[in-house]
């Protein structure tokens, strides 16, 4: 076993898109082309976006079914591909941000009829901040869609990234006839109803086959002007700029028709980078170090409806994972055994015997592991870059039966550790405030509290509309602020002092009047921003 060789062949990426752009379809076709599944239809669509919020139970059911496919490992072209799905519904966007911290690259899917949509812009901001390399797939060319030059212009403008077309579509909708490959100057032809997975048709202008050459020339005429323009106006692909997330190769196709999938699969194995070094507060970790390092980036409950288990998803950053090895959690200094660690091979949960940097492993546990936990062979390490955002919607919560308060508290503690919701305890009373990014999170939490923790709850409106974690170098100033704003102060689950504002004006004024106090919109997971011992 050669760690260096193993790391080099890993490709770990997420597929991002606005709901309905074709992420599920493309994922499935990638699996199909890589030989990981035999028939289409095996990947359950998440389809969360299609349900109104009143159908949230259905979403959870769907999530339960489809989370098994939220990480998939496949082998193709001597590469080990780790493909991470991201929740389709924007109400679970915090989950998505965390997934993006666990990947080395991203595949962006755009619906050619809709162009850039809100969710894609948000996700791309996160990718840009992390300098994540991105490959773009413009989907649904078999429909009447937008002009390709228009689309490229839009991607460039909204996502602030240079677009480099690698293929160029010939026609669209009923007259979609394939793509021109700008790298090889060949045409990959498409005929509606034809399955390119079985019959690849490559046309060349440079062949002795007369009919092939004639068809090439006929099709090339349609796009000749575009190609001339592209070659003049668009810079060459530069791998370094791509790796810094400044340039994105763009491919056109139709996932449902298997068209363009092969090119995407080849591009992501050829261009996406293997795992790179990771910064921690203590030192830089190299992926091919012999000692194991991993970071918990996601906790998922109810993966298997038959067992009420919780799985911590761990991205390996270095070393050689061997089943049964003992790992230490840096936060608690507790040791855990890894006999039941699972991988996610082709959507089946299998016990994993070994894994390397770039791989995602799952550790079933009952609350020992939290998001942001670092696992090592003994070394104490703290990671940065796993963000926790100030919530945007607030509700208060109470158990319908006061005798169920214990169940409520246990449930909320665990749900907040999973990242399903943020929980704040008001400073002046013992009331609990829930903070979320999307409305659906409250509904899911109420449902799970009832069914998993036997706590039937009332979720009630509050006046709070925004939150900031606060800190100051000056303890007296901080205490004074807390006392004079005590109805707006709460503690989060790890003891950070939080200012809950009832209006944006109140937040703004508080910030202006208190220059010695920092108001944080983002903190690191498990980060203690402020002291925890402020007495009431
Ligand atoms: P998502 O995961 O990004 O939300 O999208 P998903 O793959 O579920 O695709 C959304 C819809 O777009 C689906 O249709 C899917 O069949 C369709 N689709 C995906 N790729 C293409 C394509 O290349 N061309 C065309 N014309 N359609 C495509 P649906 O009717 O909502 O669902 P279904 O009944 O087909 O499953």
Coordinates of C-alpha atoms and ligand atoms in Angstrom, one line a residue:
X1 CA 0.0 0.0 0.0
X2 CA 1.4 3.3 -1.1
X3 CA -0.3 6.3 0.6
X4 CA 1.0 8.8 -1.9
X5 CA -0.4 6.7 -4.9
X6 CA -3.7 6.2 -3.2
X7 CA -4.1 10.0 -2.4
X8 CA -3.2 10.9 -5.9
X9 CA -6.0 8.9 -7.4
X10 CA -8.8 10.4 -5.2
X11 CA -11.3 12.9 -6.6
X12 CA -13.7 14.3 -4.0
X13 CA -16.3 16.7 -5.2
X14 CA -19.8 17.9 -4.7
X15 CA -22.6 18.5 -7.3
X16 CA -24.2 21.8 -6.8
X17 CA -27.2 23.4 -8.6
X18 CA -30.5 25.1 -8.2
X19 CA -33.3 22.6 -7.6
X20 CA -34.5 20.9 -10.8
X21 CA -31.5 21.8 -12.9
X22 CA -30.8 18.0 -13.2
X23 CA -28.4 17.2 -10.4
X24 CA -30.0 13.9 -9.5
X25 CA -30.2 12.9 -13.2
X26 CA -26.6 13.8 -13.8
X27 CA -25.4 12.0 -10.7
X28 CA -27.2 8.9 -11.8
X29 CA -25.8 9.1 -15.2
X30 CA -22.3 9.5 -13.8
X31 CA -22.8 6.3 -11.8
X32 CA -24.1 4.6 -14.9
X33 CA -21.2 5.6 -17.1
X34 CA -18.7 4.7 -14.4
X35 CA -20.2 1.3 -14.3
X36 CA -21.3 1.7 -10.6
X37 CA -25.0 1.0 -11.4
X38 CA -26.5 -1.0 -14.3
X39 CA -29.8 0.7 -14.8
X40 CA -31.0 4.2 -14.7
X41 CA -33.6 4.9 -12.0
X42 CA -31.5 3.5 -9.1
X43 CA -30.8 6.9 -7.5
X44 CA -33.8 8.1 -5.6
X45 CA -34.5 11.7 -6.4
X46 CA -34.6 14.0 -3.5
X47 CA -37.1 16.2 -5.1
X48 CA -37.5 18.3 -1.9
X49 CA -38.0 21.4 -3.9
X50 CA -41.2 20.0 -5.4
X51 CA -43.0 19.9 -2.0
X52 CA -44.7 22.7 -0.4
X53 CA -43.6 23.2 3.2
X54 CA -46.7 21.4 4.4
X55 CA -45.3 18.3 2.8
X56 CA -42.2 18.3 5.0
X57 CA -42.8 14.9 6.3
X58 CA -42.6 13.6 2.8
X59 CA -39.3 15.4 2.5
X60 CA -37.9 13.8 5.6
X61 CA -39.1 10.4 4.2
X62 CA -37.3 11.2 1.0
X63 CA -34.3 12.4 2.9
X64 CA -34.3 9.1 4.8
X65 CA -34.4 7.2 1.6
X66 CA -32.0 9.2 -0.3
X67 CA -29.3 10.1 2.3
X68 CA -27.8 6.7 1.5
X69 CA -26.8 8.3 -1.7
X70 CA -25.6 11.5 -0.1
X71 CA -22.0 10.2 -0.4
X72 CA -21.1 7.8 -3.1
X73 CA -17.7 6.2 -3.9
X74 CA -17.0 4.9 -7.3
X75 CA -13.9 3.7 -9.2
X76 CA -13.3 4.9 -12.7
X77 CA -10.2 5.2 -14.9
X78 CA -8.1 4.1 -11.9
X79 CA -9.5 7.1 -9.9
X80 CA -11.5 6.7 -6.8
X81 CA -14.3 9.2 -7.1
X82 CA -16.0 10.5 -3.9
X83 CA -19.2 12.2 -5.0
X84 CA -21.0 14.2 -2.3
X85 CA -24.6 15.3 -2.9
X86 CA -25.9 18.5 -1.4
X87 CA -29.5 19.1 -0.2
X88 CA -31.7 20.5 -3.0
X89 CA -33.9 22.6 -0.8
X90 CA -32.5 26.0 0.2
X91 CA -33.9 25.6 3.7
X92 CA -31.1 23.1 4.3
X93 CA -28.4 25.4 2.9
X94 CA -26.3 25.2 6.0
X95 CA -25.9 21.5 5.4
X96 CA -24.8 22.4 1.9
X97 CA -22.2 24.9 3.1
X98 CA -20.7 22.2 5.4
X99 CA -20.6 19.7 2.6
X100 CA -18.7 22.2 0.5
X101 CA -16.0 22.4 3.1
X102 CA -15.4 18.6 2.7
X103 CA -14.7 18.6 -1.0
X104 CA -11.7 19.5 -3.2
X105 CA -13.9 20.5 -6.2
X106 CA -17.4 21.1 -7.4
X107 CA -19.5 20.2 -10.4
X108 CA -22.0 22.9 -11.1
X109 CA -25.2 22.0 -13.1
X110 CA -27.1 24.8 -14.8
X111 CA -30.5 24.4 -16.5
X112 CA -29.9 26.0 -19.9
X113 CA -33.4 27.4 -20.0
X114 CA -33.2 29.1 -16.6
X115 CA -29.5 30.2 -16.5
X116 CA -28.1 31.3 -13.2
X117 CA -30.6 31.0 -10.3
X118 CA -30.5 32.3 -6.8
X119 CA -29.3 29.1 -5.1
X120 CA -26.4 28.7 -7.5
X121 CA -25.2 32.2 -6.8
X122 CA -25.1 31.6 -3.0
X123 CA -23.3 28.3 -3.4
X124 CA -20.8 29.7 -5.7
X125 CA -20.0 32.4 -3.2
X126 CA -19.0 29.7 -0.7
X127 CA -16.9 28.0 -3.4
X128 CA -15.2 31.2 -4.3
X129 CA -14.3 32.0 -0.7
X130 CA -12.6 28.6 -0.5
X131 CA -11.1 28.8 -4.0
X132 CA -12.8 25.6 -5.0
X133 CA -12.2 24.5 -8.6
X134 CA -15.4 24.2 -10.6
X135 CA -16.5 22.4 -13.7
X136 CA -19.8 23.6 -15.2
X137 CA -22.4 21.4 -17.0
X138 CA -25.1 23.2 -18.9
X139 CA -28.0 20.8 -19.1
X140 CA -31.2 20.3 -21.0
X141 CA -30.0 21.3 -24.5
X142 CA -32.7 18.9 -25.8
X143 CA -35.2 21.7 -24.9
X144 CA -35.7 25.1 -26.3
X145 CA -33.2 27.0 -24.1
X146 CA -31.3 30.2 -23.9
X147 CA -28.6 31.1 -26.5
X148 CA -25.3 29.6 -25.3
X149 CA -23.3 32.8 -25.6
X150 CA -25.9 34.5 -23.5
X151 CA -25.6 31.8 -20.9
X152 CA -21.9 32.0 -20.7
X153 CA -22.1 35.7 -20.4
X154 CA -24.5 35.3 -17.5
X155 CA -22.4 32.8 -15.7
X156 CA -19.4 35.0 -16.0
X157 CA -21.2 38.1 -14.8
X158 CA -23.1 36.6 -11.9
X159 CA -20.6 34.1 -10.6
X160 CA -17.5 36.2 -11.3
X161 CA -15.6 33.4 -12.9
X162 CA -14.0 33.1 -16.3
X163 CA -15.9 30.6 -18.5
X164 CA -13.9 28.4 -20.9
X165 CA -16.2 26.3 -23.2
X166 CA -14.7 22.9 -23.8
X167 CA -17.7 21.8 -25.9
X168 CA -20.1 23.9 -27.9
X169 CA -23.8 23.0 -28.7
X170 CA -25.0 22.6 -32.2
X171 CA -28.6 23.7 -32.1
X172 CA -31.0 23.2 -29.3
X173 CA -34.4 21.6 -28.6
X174 CA -35.7 19.6 -31.5
X175 CA -32.8 20.7 -33.6
X176 CA -30.1 19.8 -31.0
X177 CA -27.6 17.8 -33.0
X178 CA -24.7 17.4 -30.6
X179 CA -21.6 19.3 -29.5
X180 CA -18.4 20.4 -31.0
X181 CA -15.4 19.5 -28.9
X182 CA -13.1 22.5 -28.9
X183 CA -10.1 20.4 -27.7
X184 CA -10.2 17.8 -30.5
X185 CA -12.1 19.8 -33.1
X186 CA -14.5 16.8 -33.5
X187 CA -18.3 16.7 -33.3
X188 CA -20.1 14.3 -31.0
X189 CA -23.4 14.0 -32.7
X190 CA -26.8 13.6 -31.0
X191 CA -30.0 12.2 -32.4
X192 CA -33.1 12.4 -30.3
X193 CA -34.0 9.0 -28.9
X194 CA -30.5 7.6 -29.6
X195 CA -28.6 6.4 -26.6
X196 CA -25.1 7.8 -26.8
X197 CA -24.1 5.5 -24.0
X198 CA -24.3 2.7 -26.4
X199 CA -23.5 4.4 -29.7
X200 CA -20.9 7.2 -29.5
X201 CA -20.8 9.0 -32.9
X202 CA -17.7 11.0 -33.5
X203 CA -17.6 13.2 -36.6
X204 CA -14.4 14.6 -37.9
X205 CA -13.5 17.2 -40.6
X206 CA -10.3 15.4 -41.0
X207 CA -11.1 11.9 -42.1
X208 CA -11.1 9.9 -45.3
X209 CA -14.6 8.7 -44.5
X210 CA -16.6 10.8 -46.9
X211 CA -20.0 10.7 -45.3
X212 CA -18.5 11.3 -41.9
X213 CA -16.7 14.3 -43.2
X214 CA -19.7 15.7 -45.1
X215 CA -21.9 15.5 -42.0
X216 CA -19.2 17.2 -40.0
X217 CA -19.0 20.0 -42.4
X218 CA -22.8 20.5 -42.5
X219 CA -23.0 20.6 -38.7
X220 CA -19.9 22.7 -38.3
X221 CA -21.4 25.4 -40.6
X222 CA -24.2 26.0 -38.0
X223 CA -21.7 27.0 -35.3
X224 CA -18.8 28.3 -37.4
X225 CA -19.4 31.9 -36.4
X226 CA -19.7 31.1 -32.7
X227 CA -16.5 29.0 -32.8
X228 CA -14.6 31.8 -34.4
X229 CA -15.9 34.3 -31.9
X230 CA -15.0 32.0 -28.9
X231 CA -11.5 31.3 -30.2
X232 CA -10.9 35.0 -30.6
X233 CA -12.5 36.2 -27.4
X234 CA -12.0 33.5 -24.8
X235 CA -8.7 32.9 -23.2
X236 CA -7.0 29.5 -23.2
X237 CA -7.7 27.1 -20.4
X238 CA -5.2 27.6 -17.7
X239 CA -5.0 24.8 -15.2
X240 CA -3.6 27.0 -12.4
X241 CA -6.5 29.5 -12.7
X242 CA -8.9 26.6 -12.7
X243 CA -7.4 25.2 -9.6
X244 CA -7.8 28.6 -7.9
X245 CA -11.5 28.7 -8.9
X246 CA -10.9 31.5 -11.3
X247 CA -11.7 29.7 -14.5
X248 CA -14.4 27.1 -15.1
X249 CA -14.4 24.6 -18.1
X250 CA -18.0 24.5 -19.5
X251 CA -19.6 21.5 -21.1
X252 CA -23.0 21.4 -22.8
X253 CA -25.3 18.4 -22.8
X254 CA -28.5 16.6 -21.8
X255 CA -28.2 14.4 -18.8
X256 CA -31.5 12.7 -19.3
X257 CA -30.3 11.7 -22.8
X258 CA -26.9 10.5 -21.6
X259 CA -25.4 13.2 -23.7
X260 CA -22.3 15.0 -22.4
X261 CA -21.9 12.7 -19.4
X262 CA -18.9 10.9 -20.7
X263 CA -17.1 14.2 -21.3
X264 CA -17.9 15.3 -17.7
X265 CA -16.7 12.0 -16.2
X266 CA -13.5 12.3 -18.1
X267 CA -13.0 16.0 -17.2
X268 CA -13.6 15.5 -13.6
X269 CA -11.1 12.6 -13.4
X270 CA -8.5 14.5 -15.6
X271 CA -8.9 18.0 -14.2
X272 CA -10.2 17.9 -10.6
X273 CA -7.3 17.9 -8.1
X274 CA -6.5 15.1 -5.7
X275 CA -6.6 16.1 -1.9
X276 CA -4.3 19.0 -1.1
X277 CA -2.8 20.1 2.3
X278 CA -5.2 21.3 5.0
X279 CA -4.5 24.2 7.4
X280 CA -5.3 23.7 11.1
X281 CA -4.6 26.1 13.9
X282 CA -1.6 24.1 15.0
X283 CA 0.0 23.2 11.7
X284 CA -0.5 22.2 8.0
X285 CA -1.5 18.6 7.4
X286 CA -0.3 16.8 4.3
X287 CA -2.7 14.3 2.8
X288 CA 0.0 11.6 2.4
X289 CA 1.2 11.8 6.1
X290 CA 1.0 8.3 7.6
X291 CA -1.0 9.4 10.7
X292 CA -4.8 9.7 10.4
X293 CA -6.6 13.0 10.6
X294 CA -10.3 13.4 9.9
X295 CA -13.0 16.1 10.4
X296 CA -16.7 15.6 11.1
X297 CA -18.5 17.8 8.7
X298 CA -22.0 16.3 8.9
X299 CA -24.1 14.3 11.3
X300 CA -27.1 12.5 9.9
X301 CA -29.8 10.8 12.0
X302 CA -32.2 8.2 10.7
X303 CA -30.1 7.1 7.8
X304 CA -31.6 3.7 8.1
X305 CA -35.3 3.8 9.1
X306 CA -34.9 0.4 10.6
X307 CA -32.3 1.6 13.2
X308 CA -32.4 4.9 14.8
X309 CA -28.8 5.6 14.3
X310 CA -26.7 8.7 13.9
X311 CA -23.8 8.7 11.5
X312 CA -21.0 11.2 11.7
X313 CA -19.6 11.8 8.2
X314 CA -15.8 12.3 8.4
X315 CA -13.7 13.6 5.6
X316 CA -10.2 12.1 5.9
X317 CA -7.5 14.7 5.5
X318 CA -4.4 12.5 6.0
X319 CA -3.2 9.0 6.8
X320 CA -4.3 5.5 6.3
X321 CA -7.6 4.5 8.0
X322 CA -7.7 0.9 9.0
X323 CA -10.9 -0.6 10.5
X324 CA -10.6 -1.2 14.2
X325 CA -7.9 1.5 14.8
X326 CA -8.4 3.7 17.8
X327 CA -9.0 7.4 17.1
X328 CA -9.0 10.3 19.6
X329 CA -11.5 13.2 19.5
X330 CA -9.5 16.4 20.0
X331 CA -12.3 18.3 21.6
X332 CA -13.0 15.7 24.4
X333 CA -9.8 13.7 24.3
X334 CA -12.0 10.6 24.3
X335 CA -10.9 7.6 22.4
X336 CA -13.3 5.8 20.0
X337 CA -13.1 2.4 18.4
X338 CA -13.7 2.1 14.7
X339 CA -15.0 -1.4 14.2
X340 CA -18.3 -0.3 12.6
X341 CA -17.1 2.4 10.4
X342 CA -18.9 2.5 7.1
X343 CA -18.2 3.7 3.6
X344 CA -20.7 4.5 0.9
X345 CA -19.7 2.3 -2.0
X346 CA -22.2 2.7 -4.8
X347 CA -25.0 3.8 -2.4
X348 CA -24.7 0.7 -0.2
X349 CA -23.4 1.1 3.3
X350 CA -20.5 -1.3 3.6
X351 CA -18.1 -1.8 6.4
X352 CA -14.9 -0.1 5.4
X353 CA -11.5 -1.8 5.9
X354 CA -9.3 1.0 4.8
X355 CA -9.5 4.5 3.5
X356 CA -7.3 7.5 2.6
X357 CA -7.3 11.2 2.4
X358 CA -10.2 12.4 0.3
X359 CA -12.4 9.5 1.3
X360 CA -15.5 10.0 3.4
X361 CA -16.2 7.5 6.2
X362 CA -19.2 7.2 8.5
X363 CA -19.0 6.4 12.2
X364 CA -22.3 5.4 13.8
X365 CA -22.5 6.9 17.3
X366 CA -24.8 8.2 19.9
X367 CA -23.8 11.8 20.4
X368 CA -20.1 11.2 21.1
X369 CA -19.2 13.0 17.9
X370 CA -20.3 16.6 16.9
X371 CA -19.9 18.6 13.8
X372 CA -16.4 20.2 13.7
X373 CA -14.8 17.3 15.7
X374 CA -11.3 16.4 14.7
X375 CA -10.2 12.8 14.9
X376 CA -6.5 11.9 15.1
X377 CA -4.2 9.1 16.3
X378 CA -3.5 11.2 19.4
X379 CA -2.3 14.6 18.2
X380 CA -4.4 17.6 19.3
X381 CA -5.6 19.6 16.3
X382 CA -8.2 22.3 15.6
X383 CA -9.5 22.9 12.2
X384 CA -10.8 26.2 10.9
X385 CA -13.1 26.9 8.0
X386 CA -16.2 25.0 9.1
X387 CA -18.7 27.9 9.3
X388 CA -21.7 28.3 11.5
X389 CA -23.9 31.2 10.3
X390 CA -26.1 33.4 12.4
X391 CA -29.6 32.2 11.9
X392 CA -32.2 34.3 10.0
X393 CA -35.5 33.1 11.4
X394 CA -36.4 32.7 15.0
X395 CA -39.1 30.8 17.0
X396 CA -39.6 30.0 20.6
X397 CA -40.4 26.4 21.6
X398 CA -42.1 24.8 24.6
X399 CA -43.2 21.2 25.4
X400 CA -46.9 20.9 25.3
X401 CA -46.6 18.8 28.5
X402 CA -44.2 20.4 31.0
X403 CA -43.3 17.0 32.3
X404 CA -41.7 16.4 28.9
X405 CA -39.1 19.2 29.4
X406 CA -36.3 16.7 29.9
X407 CA -37.1 15.0 26.6
X408 CA -37.3 18.4 24.9
X409 CA -33.9 19.4 26.2
X410 CA -32.2 16.1 25.3
X411 CA -33.8 16.3 21.8
X412 CA -32.8 19.9 21.2
X413 CA -29.2 19.3 22.4
X414 CA -28.8 16.4 19.9
X415 CA -30.6 18.2 17.0
X416 CA -28.3 21.2 17.5
X417 CA -25.2 19.0 17.6
X418 CA -26.4 17.5 14.2
X419 CA -26.7 21.1 12.8
X420 CA -30.4 20.6 12.2
X421 CA -31.2 23.8 14.2
X422 CA -29.6 26.3 16.4
X423 CA -30.7 26.6 20.0
X424 CA -30.4 29.7 22.3
X425 CA -31.3 30.0 25.9
X426 CA -32.5 33.5 26.9
X427 CA -30.4 35.2 29.6
X428 CA -33.3 36.6 31.5
X429 CA -35.6 33.7 31.5
X430 CA -35.1 30.0 30.8
X431 CA -37.0 30.2 27.5
X432 CA -35.5 28.5 24.5
X433 CA -35.3 30.2 21.1
X434 CA -34.7 28.2 18.0
X435 CA -32.8 29.8 15.1
X436 CA -32.9 28.6 11.5
X437 CA -32.0 29.5 8.0
X438 CA -35.2 28.0 6.4
X439 CA -38.7 27.6 7.7
X440 CA -38.7 23.9 7.0
X441 CA -36.1 23.3 9.7
X442 CA -38.6 24.2 12.4
X443 CA -41.1 21.7 11.0
X444 CA -38.6 19.0 10.7
X445 CA -37.4 19.7 14.3
X446 CA -41.0 19.6 15.7
X447 CA -41.6 16.3 13.9
X448 CA -38.4 14.7 15.1
X449 CA -38.9 15.8 18.7
X450 CA -42.3 14.2 18.7
X451 CA -41.3 10.9 17.0
X452 CA -37.7 10.4 18.2
X453 CA -37.8 12.0 21.6
X454 CA -41.5 11.7 22.5
X455 CA -41.8 15.5 23.1
X456 CA -44.8 17.1 21.6
X457 CA -44.0 20.8 21.2
X458 CA -45.5 24.2 20.4
X459 CA -43.4 26.3 18.1
X460 CA -44.3 29.9 18.7
X461 CA -43.5 33.2 17.0
X462 CA -40.9 35.6 18.6
X463 CA -40.0 39.2 18.0
X464 CA -36.4 38.4 17.2
X465 CA -35.3 38.8 13.6
X466 CA -31.5 38.6 13.6
X467 CA -28.7 37.4 15.8
X468 CA -25.0 38.1 16.3
X469 CA -22.5 36.4 18.6
X470 CA -20.7 39.1 20.6
X471 CA -17.3 39.4 22.2
X472 CA -15.0 42.1 23.5
X473 CA -11.5 42.4 24.9
X474 CA -13.0 44.5 27.6
X475 CA -14.9 42.3 30.0
X476 CA -16.5 45.3 31.8
X477 CA -17.8 46.8 28.6
X478 CA -19.3 43.4 27.6
X479 CA -20.9 42.9 31.0
X480 CA -22.4 46.4 30.9
X481 CA -23.8 45.7 27.4
X482 CA -25.3 42.4 28.6
X483 CA -26.9 44.0 31.6
X484 CA -28.4 46.9 29.7
X485 CA -29.7 44.7 26.9
X486 CA -30.6 41.7 29.0
X487 CA -33.8 40.9 27.2
X488 CA -31.9 40.6 24.0
X489 CA -29.2 38.4 25.3
X490 CA -29.0 34.6 25.0
X491 CA -26.5 31.8 25.1
X492 CA -26.0 29.3 22.3
X493 CA -25.4 25.6 23.0
X494 CA -21.7 26.0 23.5
X495 CA -22.1 29.0 25.8
X496 CA -21.4 31.8 23.3
X497 CA -23.1 35.1 24.2
X498 CA -25.6 36.1 21.5
X499 CA -27.3 39.3 20.9
X500 CA -30.8 38.7 19.5
X501 CA -32.1 41.9 17.8
X502 CA -35.8 42.8 17.2
X503 CA -35.0 44.9 14.2
X504 CA -32.1 45.7 11.9
X505 CA -32.2 49.2 13.3
X506 CA -31.7 47.9 16.8
X507 CA -28.7 45.9 15.7
X508 CA -27.2 48.8 13.8
X509 CA -27.6 51.2 16.7
X510 CA -26.2 48.7 19.2
X511 CA -23.1 48.2 16.9
X512 CA -22.6 52.0 16.5
X513 CA -22.9 52.7 20.2
X514 CA -20.6 49.9 21.2
X515 CA -17.4 50.1 19.1
X516 CA -15.5 48.0 21.7
X517 CA -17.9 45.0 21.1
X518 CA -17.5 42.7 18.1
X519 CA -20.8 41.4 16.5
X520 CA -20.0 38.2 14.6
X521 CA -22.3 36.9 11.8
X522 CA -20.2 33.8 11.3
X523 CA -18.3 31.7 13.8
X524 CA -16.4 28.5 13.5
X525 CA -18.2 25.3 14.6
X526 CA -17.4 24.6 18.3
X527 CA -15.7 28.0 18.5
X528 CA -16.0 29.7 21.8
X529 CA -16.1 33.4 20.8
X530 CA -17.0 34.8 24.2
X531 CA -16.7 33.8 27.8
X532 CA -19.2 31.3 29.3
X533 CA -19.2 32.4 32.9
X534 CA -21.3 35.5 32.9
X535 CA -23.5 35.3 36.0
X536 CA -27.0 36.6 35.8
Ligands
LIG1 P1 -32.5 18.1 -9.4 O1 -31.9 16.9 -8.8 O2 -31.4 19.1 -9.7 O3 -33.6 18.7 -8.6 O4 -33.1 17.7 -10.8 P2 -33.6 16.3 -11.4 O5 -32.4 15.5 -11.8 O6 -34.6 15.7 -10.5 O7 -34.3 16.8 -12.7 C1 -35.4 17.7 -12.7 C2 -36.2 17.5 -13.9 O8 -35.5 17.8 -15.1 C3 -36.7 16.0 -14.0 O9 -38.0 16.0 -14.7 C4 -35.7 15.4 -15.0 O10 -36.2 14.3 -15.7 C5 -35.5 16.6 -15.9 N1 -34.2 16.6 -16.7 C6 -33.0 16.3 -16.2 N2 -32.1 16.4 -17.2 C7 -32.8 16.7 -18.3 C8 -32.4 16.9 -19.6 O11 -31.2 16.8 -20.1 N3 -33.4 17.3 -20.5 C9 -34.7 17.4 -20.1 N4 -35.6 17.7 -21.0 N5 -35.1 17.2 -18.9 C10 -34.1 16.8 -17.9 P3 -39.3 15.8 -13.9 O12 -40.4 15.8 -14.9 O13 -39.4 16.9 -12.8 O14 -39.1 14.4 -13.2 P4 -39.2 13.0 -13.8 O15 -40.6 12.6 -13.9 O16 -38.6 13.1 -15.2 O17 -38.4 12.2 -12.9

